[in-house]
Short mmCIF file of C-alpha atoms in Angstrom, two decimals:
data_model
loop_
_atom_site.label_atom_id
_atom_site.label_comp_id
_atom_site.label_asym_id
_atom_site.label_seq_id
_atom_site.Cartn_x
_atom_site.Cartn_y
_atom_site.Cartn_z
CA MET A 1 0.00 0.00 0.00
CA LYS A 2 1.77 3.06 -1.13
CA GLU A 3 1.10 6.59 -0.22
CA SER A 4 -0.31 8.46 -3.09
CA THR A 5 1.76 11.04 -4.83
CA VAL A 6 -1.41 12.39 -6.30
CA PRO A 7 -1.69 16.04 -5.45
CA MET A 8 -4.63 17.26 -3.49
CA LYS A 9 -7.87 16.78 -5.25
CA GLN A 10 -8.86 19.33 -7.81
CA GLU A 11 -12.08 20.32 -6.13
CA GLU A 12 -10.14 21.80 -3.29
CA ARG A 13 -8.05 23.93 -5.53
CA GLN A 14 -11.03 25.38 -7.26
CA VAL A 15 -12.58 26.71 -4.12
CA ALA A 16 -11.32 30.17 -3.44
CA GLU A 17 -9.37 29.58 -0.28
CA THR A 18 -6.55 31.35 1.36
CA ARG A 19 -3.26 29.58 1.36
CA GLU A 20 -3.60 29.11 5.08
CA GLU A 21 -6.53 26.77 4.83
CA THR A 22 -5.02 24.41 2.32
CA ARG A 23 -2.21 23.62 4.70
CA THR A 24 -3.18 20.43 6.44
CA LEU A 25 -1.90 18.11 9.09
CA ILE A 26 -0.80 14.65 8.07
CA PRO A 27 -2.21 12.24 10.61
CA PRO A 28 0.14 9.45 11.71
CA VAL A 29 -1.24 6.07 10.67
CA ASP A 30 -0.85 2.38 11.33
CA ILE A 31 -1.68 0.10 8.45
CA PHE A 32 -1.70 -3.62 9.01
CA GLU A 33 -3.11 -6.77 7.55
CA THR A 34 -5.72 -8.82 9.30
CA GLU A 35 -7.45 -12.05 8.38
CA ALA A 36 -10.25 -10.14 6.74
CA GLY A 37 -8.18 -7.54 4.96
CA LEU A 38 -6.45 -4.31 5.77
CA ALA A 39 -6.90 -2.04 8.74
CA VAL A 40 -5.95 1.62 8.73
CA VAL A 41 -5.74 3.44 12.06
CA ALA A 42 -5.14 7.19 12.11
CA ASP A 43 -4.67 9.57 15.02
CA MET A 44 -6.85 12.59 14.41
CA PRO A 45 -7.38 14.37 17.72
CA GLY A 46 -9.96 17.14 17.76
CA VAL A 47 -12.08 15.59 15.03
CA ALA A 48 -15.65 14.77 15.96
CA LYS A 49 -17.40 11.77 14.46
CA GLU A 50 -19.43 13.94 12.13
CA GLN A 51 -16.40 15.84 10.92
CA VAL A 52 -14.52 12.95 9.40
CA GLU A 53 -14.72 11.96 5.79
CA VAL A 54 -13.45 8.71 4.34
CA HIS A 55 -13.92 7.86 0.73
CA VAL A 56 -12.50 5.69 -1.99
CA GLU A 57 -12.41 6.76 -5.58
CA ASN A 58 -10.43 4.99 -8.28
CA ASP A 59 -8.61 2.92 -5.64
CA LEU A 60 -7.54 6.08 -3.87
CA LEU A 61 -8.39 6.14 -0.19
CA THR A 62 -8.84 9.65 1.15
CA LEU A 63 -8.96 10.56 4.82
CA LYS A 64 -10.16 14.00 5.73
CA GLY A 65 -11.17 15.55 8.98
CA SER A 66 -11.76 19.00 10.26
CA SER A 67 -10.62 19.50 13.79
CA LYS A 68 -11.78 21.98 16.31
CA THR A 69 -10.25 23.08 19.54
CA HIS A 70 -12.46 22.94 22.61
CA MET A 71 -10.81 25.98 24.13
CA GLU A 72 -12.66 29.22 24.01
CA THR A 73 -9.75 31.47 24.84
CA GLU A 74 -6.72 32.07 22.69
CA PRO A 75 -3.80 30.14 24.19
CA LEU A 76 -0.90 31.92 25.84
CA HIS A 77 1.36 28.95 25.50
CA ARG A 78 0.97 26.91 22.37
CA GLU A 79 2.60 23.60 21.53
CA TYR A 80 0.34 22.51 18.74
CA GLU A 81 -2.04 23.92 16.23
CA LEU A 82 -5.14 22.13 15.12
CA ARG A 83 -5.77 22.16 11.43
CA ASN A 84 -7.64 20.04 9.03
CA TYR A 85 -6.27 16.58 8.38
CA PHE A 86 -5.67 15.16 4.97
CA ARG A 87 -3.96 12.01 3.71
CA GLN A 88 -4.34 9.72 0.75
CA PHE A 89 -3.30 6.16 0.02
CA GLN A 90 -3.32 4.14 -3.13
CA LEU A 91 -5.20 0.89 -2.56
CA SER A 92 -4.54 -2.32 -4.28
CA ASP A 93 -7.55 -3.45 -6.25
CA SER A 94 -8.06 -6.48 -4.05
CA VAL A 95 -10.01 -4.40 -1.55
CA ASP A 96 -13.76 -4.81 -1.58
CA GLN A 97 -14.70 -1.18 -1.78
CA GLU A 98 -18.35 -1.81 -1.00
CA LYS A 99 -17.61 -3.21 2.43
CA ILE A 100 -15.29 -0.59 3.85
CA LYS A 101 -16.17 0.36 7.41
CA ALA A 102 -14.92 3.31 9.41
CA GLU A 103 -15.35 4.31 13.01
CA MET A 104 -14.12 7.18 15.12
CA ARG A 105 -13.14 6.54 18.71
CA ASN A 106 -11.65 9.23 20.96
CA GLY A 107 -9.89 10.96 18.13
CA VAL A 108 -8.69 7.74 16.51
CA LEU A 109 -10.08 6.79 13.12
CA ILE A 110 -10.26 3.07 12.42
CA ILE A 111 -10.97 1.91 8.88
CA ARG A 112 -11.42 -1.70 7.88
CA LEU A 113 -10.90 -2.60 4.27
CA PRO A 114 -11.98 -6.17 3.58
CA LYS A 115 -10.32 -8.19 0.87
CA LYS A 116 -12.27 -9.21 -2.15
CA GLU A 117 -13.20 -12.84 -2.31
CA ALA A 118 -10.59 -14.56 -4.36
CA LYS A 119 -11.59 -15.24 -7.87
CA LYS A 120 -11.59 -18.90 -8.64
CA PRO A 121 -10.35 -20.10 -11.98
CA LYS A 122 -13.22 -21.23 -14.08
CA GLN A 123 -13.03 -24.74 -15.33
CA ILE A 124 -13.79 -25.03 -18.96
CA ALA A 125 -14.81 -28.34 -20.21
CA VAL A 126 -13.16 -29.33 -23.41
CA GLU A 127 -15.34 -31.23 -25.69
CA VAL A 128 -13.68 -33.74 -27.82
CA ALA A 129 -15.46 -34.29 -31.03
CA MET B 1 -5.37 58.13 10.39
CA THR B 2 -3.30 57.75 7.29
CA ARG B 3 -0.10 55.81 7.42
CA THR B 4 2.76 56.94 5.34
CA TRP B 5 4.66 54.37 3.37
CA ASP B 6 7.64 53.36 5.38
CA PRO B 7 10.13 51.20 3.50
CA ILE B 8 11.77 50.06 6.71
CA ARG B 9 8.50 48.76 8.05
CA GLU B 10 7.82 46.95 4.78
CA LEU B 11 11.23 45.32 4.95
CA ASP B 12 10.68 44.37 8.53
CA ALA B 13 7.39 42.72 7.65
CA LEU B 14 9.11 40.82 4.86
CA ARG B 15 11.84 39.67 7.20
CA ARG B 16 9.28 38.35 9.64
CA GLN B 17 7.43 36.49 6.92
CA VAL B 18 10.63 34.85 5.75
CA GLU B 19 11.54 33.91 9.28
CA GLN B 20 8.15 32.37 9.74
CA ILE B 21 8.64 30.20 6.69
CA PHE B 22 11.97 29.00 8.02
CA ASP B 23 10.49 28.31 11.42
CA GLU B 24 7.77 26.19 9.92
CA HIS B 25 10.20 24.02 8.04
CA ASN B 26 12.85 23.77 10.66
CA THR B 27 11.46 20.89 12.61
CA TRP B 28 14.37 20.91 15.02
CA SER B 29 13.97 24.33 16.54
CA LYS B 30 10.18 24.33 16.50
CA PRO B 31 9.19 20.75 16.18
CA PHE B 32 5.51 20.70 16.99
CA THR B 33 3.85 23.53 15.24
CA ARG B 34 2.99 21.69 12.10
CA PHE B 35 3.41 17.94 12.21
CA SER B 36 2.47 18.21 15.75
CA PHE B 37 2.47 14.69 17.06
CA LEU B 38 4.65 12.45 15.03
CA PRO B 39 5.77 9.63 17.28
CA GLY B 40 9.51 10.17 17.33
CA LEU B 41 9.28 13.83 18.08
CA SER B 42 6.62 13.63 20.68
CA ALA B 43 8.41 11.01 22.72
CA ARG B 44 10.00 13.62 24.93
CA SER B 45 6.94 15.45 26.13
CA TYR B 46 3.61 13.83 25.68
CA PRO B 47 0.89 14.97 25.56
CA LEU B 48 1.34 18.32 23.89
CA ILE B 49 -0.64 21.08 25.51
CA ASN B 50 -2.06 24.49 24.81
CA LEU B 51 -2.59 26.73 27.80
CA ALA B 52 -4.90 29.70 28.18
CA GLU B 53 -6.08 31.75 31.11
CA ASP B 54 -8.60 34.33 32.08
CA LYS B 55 -9.22 36.17 35.33
CA ASN B 56 -10.48 33.16 37.28
CA ASN B 57 -9.28 30.03 35.52
CA ILE B 58 -6.45 28.38 33.71
CA TYR B 59 -7.47 26.27 30.74
CA ILE B 60 -5.39 23.45 29.38
CA GLU B 61 -6.03 21.38 26.32
CA ALA B 62 -3.92 18.31 25.69
CA LEU B 63 -3.61 16.48 22.41
CA ALA B 64 -4.11 12.86 23.35
CA PRO B 65 -5.97 10.64 20.90
CA GLY B 66 -7.01 7.12 21.77
CA LEU B 67 -6.35 7.12 25.48
CA ASN B 68 -7.78 4.57 27.79
CA ALA B 69 -9.90 6.92 29.90
CA ASP B 70 -9.69 4.66 32.96
CA THR B 71 -5.94 5.04 33.19
CA LEU B 72 -6.03 8.79 32.92
CA GLU B 73 -4.85 10.54 36.06
CA VAL B 74 -4.76 14.25 36.69
CA THR B 75 -3.23 15.53 39.90
CA VAL B 76 -2.51 19.07 41.02
CA LEU B 77 -0.22 20.21 43.78
CA ASP B 78 0.00 23.99 44.20
CA ASP B 79 1.13 25.07 40.79
CA VAL B 80 2.26 21.78 39.31
CA LEU B 81 -0.10 19.75 37.19
CA ARG B 82 0.70 16.14 36.51
CA LEU B 83 -0.94 14.19 33.72
CA SER B 84 -0.46 10.48 33.37
CA GLY B 85 -2.18 7.66 31.57
CA GLU B 86 -1.83 5.08 28.91
CA LYS B 87 -2.42 5.03 25.21
CA PRO B 88 -3.10 1.39 24.48
CA SER B 89 -1.99 -0.21 21.29
CA ILE B 90 -5.08 -0.67 19.20
CA SER B 91 -4.09 -4.11 18.04
CA GLU B 92 -2.04 -6.18 20.42
CA ASP B 93 -2.18 -9.32 18.38
CA VAL B 94 -0.89 -8.01 15.07
CA LYS B 95 2.32 -9.67 13.98
CA PRO B 96 5.16 -7.31 13.20
CA GLU B 97 5.33 -8.53 9.63
CA ALA B 98 1.69 -7.68 9.09
CA TYR B 99 2.44 -3.96 9.34
CA HIS B 100 2.71 -1.81 6.26
CA ARG B 101 3.07 1.32 8.30
CA ASN B 102 3.52 1.89 11.99
CA GLU B 103 3.66 5.58 12.74
CA ARG B 104 1.43 5.84 15.76
CA SER B 105 2.95 5.53 19.17
CA ALA B 106 1.52 3.75 22.17
CA GLY B 107 2.41 3.28 25.78
CA ARG B 108 2.34 4.94 29.18
CA PHE B 109 3.11 8.59 29.63
CA VAL B 110 3.55 11.14 32.36
CA ARG B 111 4.02 14.85 32.10
CA SER B 112 4.35 17.53 34.74
CA ILE B 113 3.43 21.06 33.84
CA ALA B 114 4.32 24.14 35.84
CA LEU B 115 1.29 26.39 35.91
CA PRO B 116 1.60 30.17 35.86
CA THR B 117 -0.24 30.50 39.19
CA PRO B 118 -1.24 28.19 42.06
CA VAL B 119 -4.66 26.63 41.54
CA ASN B 120 -7.44 25.44 43.77
CA SER B 121 -7.13 21.69 43.36
CA ASP B 122 -10.66 20.98 44.57
CA GLY B 123 -12.30 22.76 41.70
CA VAL B 124 -10.38 21.22 38.82
CA LYS B 125 -12.56 19.91 36.04
CA ALA B 126 -11.39 17.49 33.39
CA HIS B 127 -13.16 16.43 30.23
CA TYR B 128 -11.96 13.98 27.59
CA HIS B 129 -13.64 14.15 24.22
CA ASP B 130 -12.61 13.49 20.61
CA GLY B 131 -9.04 12.81 21.66
CA LEU B 132 -8.64 16.13 23.43
CA LEU B 133 -8.29 16.39 27.18
CA ASN B 134 -9.63 19.69 28.46
CA LEU B 135 -8.92 20.90 31.96
CA THR B 136 -10.34 23.88 33.78
CA LEU B 137 -8.25 24.84 36.79
CA PRO B 138 -9.62 27.59 39.03
CA LYS B 139 -6.90 29.91 40.25
CA ALA B 140 -6.23 30.05 43.97
CA GLU B 141 -7.82 33.05 45.66
CA GLU B 142 -4.54 34.75 46.36
CA ALA B 143 -3.50 34.46 42.73
CA LYS B 144 -6.53 36.22 41.31
CA PRO B 145 -5.90 39.70 40.08
CA LYS B 146 -7.24 42.45 42.30
CA GLN B 147 -9.09 45.34 40.90
CA ILE B 148 -7.49 48.57 42.07
CA GLU B 149 -9.63 51.57 42.13
CA VAL B 150 -8.19 54.66 40.54
CA LYS B 151 -9.20 57.83 42.28
CA VAL B 152 -9.54 60.88 40.20
CA GLY B 153 -9.15 64.03 42.12
#
């Protein structure tokens, strides 16, 4: 599973945005294989369940999330800055895209990508005349 | 008020912009502003915090996704706040060779933070939601700012 070198999707470029907003955080991820397929786990603190977006298009898995601080006052001492998250991965075509499941738990996004059922070779009977 | 064009000020603004760009890309001197919680970098002080205050309270927000809330401990002694807890590995039984990427960190952590003023430890409120730990720490009475009346006469 390789990380996509595809630049950010076109739709985002078209929207008139300041340069500031297109800068995104890259969430750290774990990707591992399970019996059923692949699992992708991403740390995205500050992202509520409703604010996360996972989609697959042309074997390209896109993770997006908009994060929000819970603080009402501007910090005096700042060690991090919350921004929107964005990361893309190129999937192999053996993933069953219809059955992808995602859940958000305490700022951790867990995506399960099940493998496609293996195609069996079709036996072709040869008729001998 | 009209401002006259001041070339020195313009240059100064440019210098600051350039410095900002360098700061953002120099991950050594300012490691957490952008890729704020990559595992290697954050190993030294975890969790990262933002701190704010108003007249009565100190507010702290800590960046801590995926914690086991039961292990989370917050203690306050005078003006030192101590956060400890554990970020469990999401998948204990995964074989090392099954990993394609392993960028997230896991494990126990502890961090002590010196607060700007002493706080009243009885009134501390903590809230963990969406991977952010938010604390409200009421300042101790003696640390609250006093309004001084200005007499005009």
